[in-house]
Amino acid sequence: MLLDIRDLHVRYGNVEVLHQISLHVAAGEIVTLLGANGAGKSTTLLSISGLVRPSGGEIIFDGRALHELPAHQIVHAGISQAPEGRRVFGTLTVEENINLGAFITRDKEKIAQTREWIYDLFPRLAERQKQLAGTLSGGEQQMLAIGRALMSNPKLLLLDEPSLGLAPLLVRAIFDTIRTINAAGVTVVLVEQNAKAALHLAHRGYVLEVGRIILHGEAQDLLSNPQVRKAYLGGA
């Protein structure tokens, strides 16, 4: 098991926002976390990244206890995240943003190879290497956020709402690229409001409600689950 979360509790001040979350992700999987706003999906990702400290439970990644490590060491361990809202550096160029993702790597040849792979994945970024990131469209900024996260050559890529605010055609393109990234050997945990698209992409899923996992299973089973269809798929 690549990632194993056991009885995870997270508090913001006096409020507990994750209540005994347990989930696992095998190497090579795409696993999606579904739920309404405030369900605890992003907090789960932030806990894995080390940006939020658990108040209880364990996060085991590739045999290591992540909950005991600072965030920068978690990147070294093989995890990177493309955050909600993209968070690109608008006054830097596309290439400068991309290069920032390689801060743990000293091998210049490896950096160049990874950057070329990212430009192959996202040709639009290759065309705009010298353009300021703040002038990109929302879809292009999302591509850049994912590309930057890939520069550390992660074993596990965390994606938080990659389709947020994007036109359907761009959503399809982003999701196709996530599938390509996964086929290249990168395991993916995906937080996504577009439940239907996420379940068509993922192998398995977990449904969170008010900080608890209420359902989990194979993606195809969740797609046909009446509770999921009513709550997240518009009954379709």
Tab-separated table of N, CA, C and O in Angstrom, residues 122 124 143 168-178:
chain	number	residue	atom	x	y	z
A	122	PHE	N	1.529	19.367	-21.807
A	122	PHE	CA	0.793	20.622	-21.934
A	122	PHE	C	1.460	21.506	-22.997
A	122	PHE	O	2.193	22.442	-22.668
A	124	ARG	N	0.459	23.863	-24.643
A	124	ARG	CA	0.140	25.277	-24.503
A	124	ARG	C	1.139	25.990	-23.586
A	124	ARG	O	1.463	27.161	-23.777
A	143	MET	N	-3.081	24.062	-15.809
A	143	MET	CA	-2.022	23.241	-16.415
A	143	MET	C	-0.679	23.559	-15.763
A	143	MET	O	0.116	22.648	-15.468
A	168	PRO	N	-16.244	23.145	-20.043
A	168	PRO	CA	-16.284	21.689	-20.189
A	168	PRO	C	-15.195	21.110	-21.096
A	168	PRO	O	-14.630	20.058	-20.792
A	169	LEU	N	-14.894	21.795	-22.186
A	169	LEU	CA	-13.872	21.298	-23.108
A	169	LEU	C	-12.505	21.240	-22.432
A	169	LEU	O	-11.744	20.275	-22.614
A	170	LEU	N	-12.194	22.251	-21.630
A	170	LEU	CA	-10.925	22.286	-20.908
A	170	LEU	C	-10.894	21.247	-19.798
A	170	LEU	O	-9.859	20.634	-19.530
A	171	VAL	N	-12.029	21.042	-19.151
A	171	VAL	CA	-12.121	20.013	-18.103
A	171	VAL	C	-11.760	18.656	-18.695
A	171	VAL	O	-10.973	17.892	-18.124
A	172	ARG	N	-12.309	18.372	-19.868
A	172	ARG	CA	-12.035	17.095	-20.531
A	172	ARG	C	-10.541	16.969	-20.838
A	172	ARG	O	-9.934	15.914	-20.632
A	173	ALA	N	-9.935	18.051	-21.302
A	173	ALA	CA	-8.506	18.026	-21.636
A	173	ALA	C	-7.648	17.804	-20.387
A	173	ALA	O	-6.688	17.014	-20.408
A	174	ILE	N	-7.991	18.490	-19.302
A	174	ILE	CA	-7.241	18.336	-18.047
A	174	ILE	C	-7.362	16.902	-17.538
A	174	ILE	O	-6.373	16.275	-17.131
A	175	PHE	N	-8.569	16.350	-17.585
A	175	PHE	CA	-8.780	14.992	-17.078
A	175	PHE	C	-8.079	13.956	-17.958
A	175	PHE	O	-7.551	12.965	-17.445
A	176	ASP	N	-8.070	14.179	-19.260
A	176	ASP	CA	-7.323	13.278	-20.157
A	176	ASP	C	-5.835	13.292	-19.805
A	176	ASP	O	-5.164	12.250	-19.824
A	177	THR	N	-5.319	14.479	-19.469
A	177	THR	CA	-3.904	14.587	-19.113
A	177	THR	C	-3.624	13.909	-17.781
A	177	THR	O	-2.573	13.276	-17.607
A	178	ILE	N	-4.549	14.013	-16.835
A	178	ILE	CA	-4.374	13.309	-15.551
A	178	ILE	C	-4.286	11.807	-15.797
A	178	ILE	O	-3.471	11.108	-15.191
